Amino acid sequence: MTQTITAIDSFECPHGSGHMARCSTCAADAKCAGGDARKRWLNARAALSFAERFPRRYRDAHADHPTIVTWAEAYAADPVDLKSLLLVGPVGTGKTHQAYGAIRKAAACGRGITWQAVDFADFCAELRPSGKDPEGSLARYRDADLLLVDDLGAAKSSEWVEETTYRLINARYKDMRTTIFTTNLAPDRLASGLGDRIASRLVETCDLVPLLGSDRRRQA
Ligand SMILES: Nc1ncnc2c1ncn2[C@@H]1O[C@H](COP(=O)(O)OP(=O)(O)OP(=O)(O)O)[C@@H](O)[C@H]1O
Ligand SMILES: [Mg+2]
């Protein structure tokens, strides 16, 4: 059975805690109650734990770019054979906002889709051989149904970075898993910034979405 994860703000607590899943009275009531009241509390808990996986800044992000909305709706309906997304543009044009908005729409269909999101620079740091569990981290990102790699290319380039990124991208390429990439690299700089093998796979598997305009942070 599929169950849509409802928006977090649909579960306001009547006891003033802000959210039903954060309220001990709501939890106690739900335990005693059966049927719809209990289901509603379980839905509230699912919505909260879903929302809490988003970075706070992007927790309320909703994709409003037409191509990205269409893509996310298509993913939610049927992710098989859907192309990955490469959101490209200068600093502050809303790439990360659109990417998290797309994940919300795509993964909230409740079909048990596993998703992960990572900043590329953090990915590189986690994968360092001296890290806690580099192979475990790689497996987590490699095997997620849907992965966001934010700011691809935003780590000091080296042979090791290129090789590690290639391992991730090539594994997902072979398994035909869907990824959302964001990057500041212009399309004609992908090969020089990431290496030709990675650029070639991105070109084949991604729909390119340019996000242009001025820096929203400076406008604010
Ligand atoms: N559609 C939108 N509606 C409201 N706020 C937005 C929207 N898009 C972006 N923002 C806000 O604008 C700021 C910049 O957006 P974001 O971080 O997504 O940019 P970016 O393109 O990822 O930047 P960078 O290249 O530096 O990573 C953020 O504060 C974000 O919350
Ligand atoms: Mg960003």
JSON list of C-alpha atoms in Angstrom, two decimals, residues 118-128 155-156 160-161 164-165:
[
{"chain": "A", "resi": 118, "resn": "VAL", "atom": "CA", "xyz": [25.30, 14.96, 0.88]},
{"chain": "A", "resi": 119, "resn": "ASP", "atom": "CA", "xyz": [27.45, 17.98, 0.13]},
{"chain": "A", "resi": 120, "resn": "PHE", "atom": "CA", "xyz": [30.17, 16.94, -2.25]},
{"chain": "A", "resi": 121, "resn": "ALA", "atom": "CA", "xyz": [32.91, 18.35, -0.01]},
{"chain": "A", "resi": 122, "resn": "ASP", "atom": "CA", "xyz": [31.52, 16.35, 2.95]},
{"chain": "A", "resi": 123, "resn": "PHE", "atom": "CA", "xyz": [31.32, 13.24, 0.78]},
{"chain": "A", "resi": 124, "resn": "CYS", "atom": "CA", "xyz": [35.02, 13.62, -0.02]},
{"chain": "A", "resi": 125, "resn": "ALA", "atom": "CA", "xyz": [35.84, 14.13, 3.66]},
{"chain": "A", "resi": 126, "resn": "GLU", "atom": "CA", "xyz": [33.79, 11.09, 4.73]},
{"chain": "A", "resi": 127, "resn": "LEU", "atom": "CA", "xyz": [35.46, 8.91, 2.12]},
{"chain": "A", "resi": 128, "resn": "ARG", "atom": "CA", "xyz": [39.02, 9.70, 3.21]},
{"chain": "A", "resi": 155, "resn": "ALA", "atom": "CA", "xyz": [36.18, 20.18, -3.32]},
{"chain": "A", "resi": 156, "resn": "LYS", "atom": "CA", "xyz": [39.83, 20.70, -4.09]},
{"chain": "A", "resi": 160, "resn": "TRP", "atom": "CA", "xyz": [42.02, 10.86, -5.27]},
{"chain": "A", "resi": 161, "resn": "VAL", "atom": "CA", "xyz": [38.91, 13.10, -5.38]},
{"chain": "A", "resi": 164, "resn": "THR", "atom": "CA", "xyz": [36.46, 8.50, -5.36]},
{"chain": "A", "resi": 165, "resn": "THR", "atom": "CA", "xyz": [33.78, 10.50, -7.17]}
]
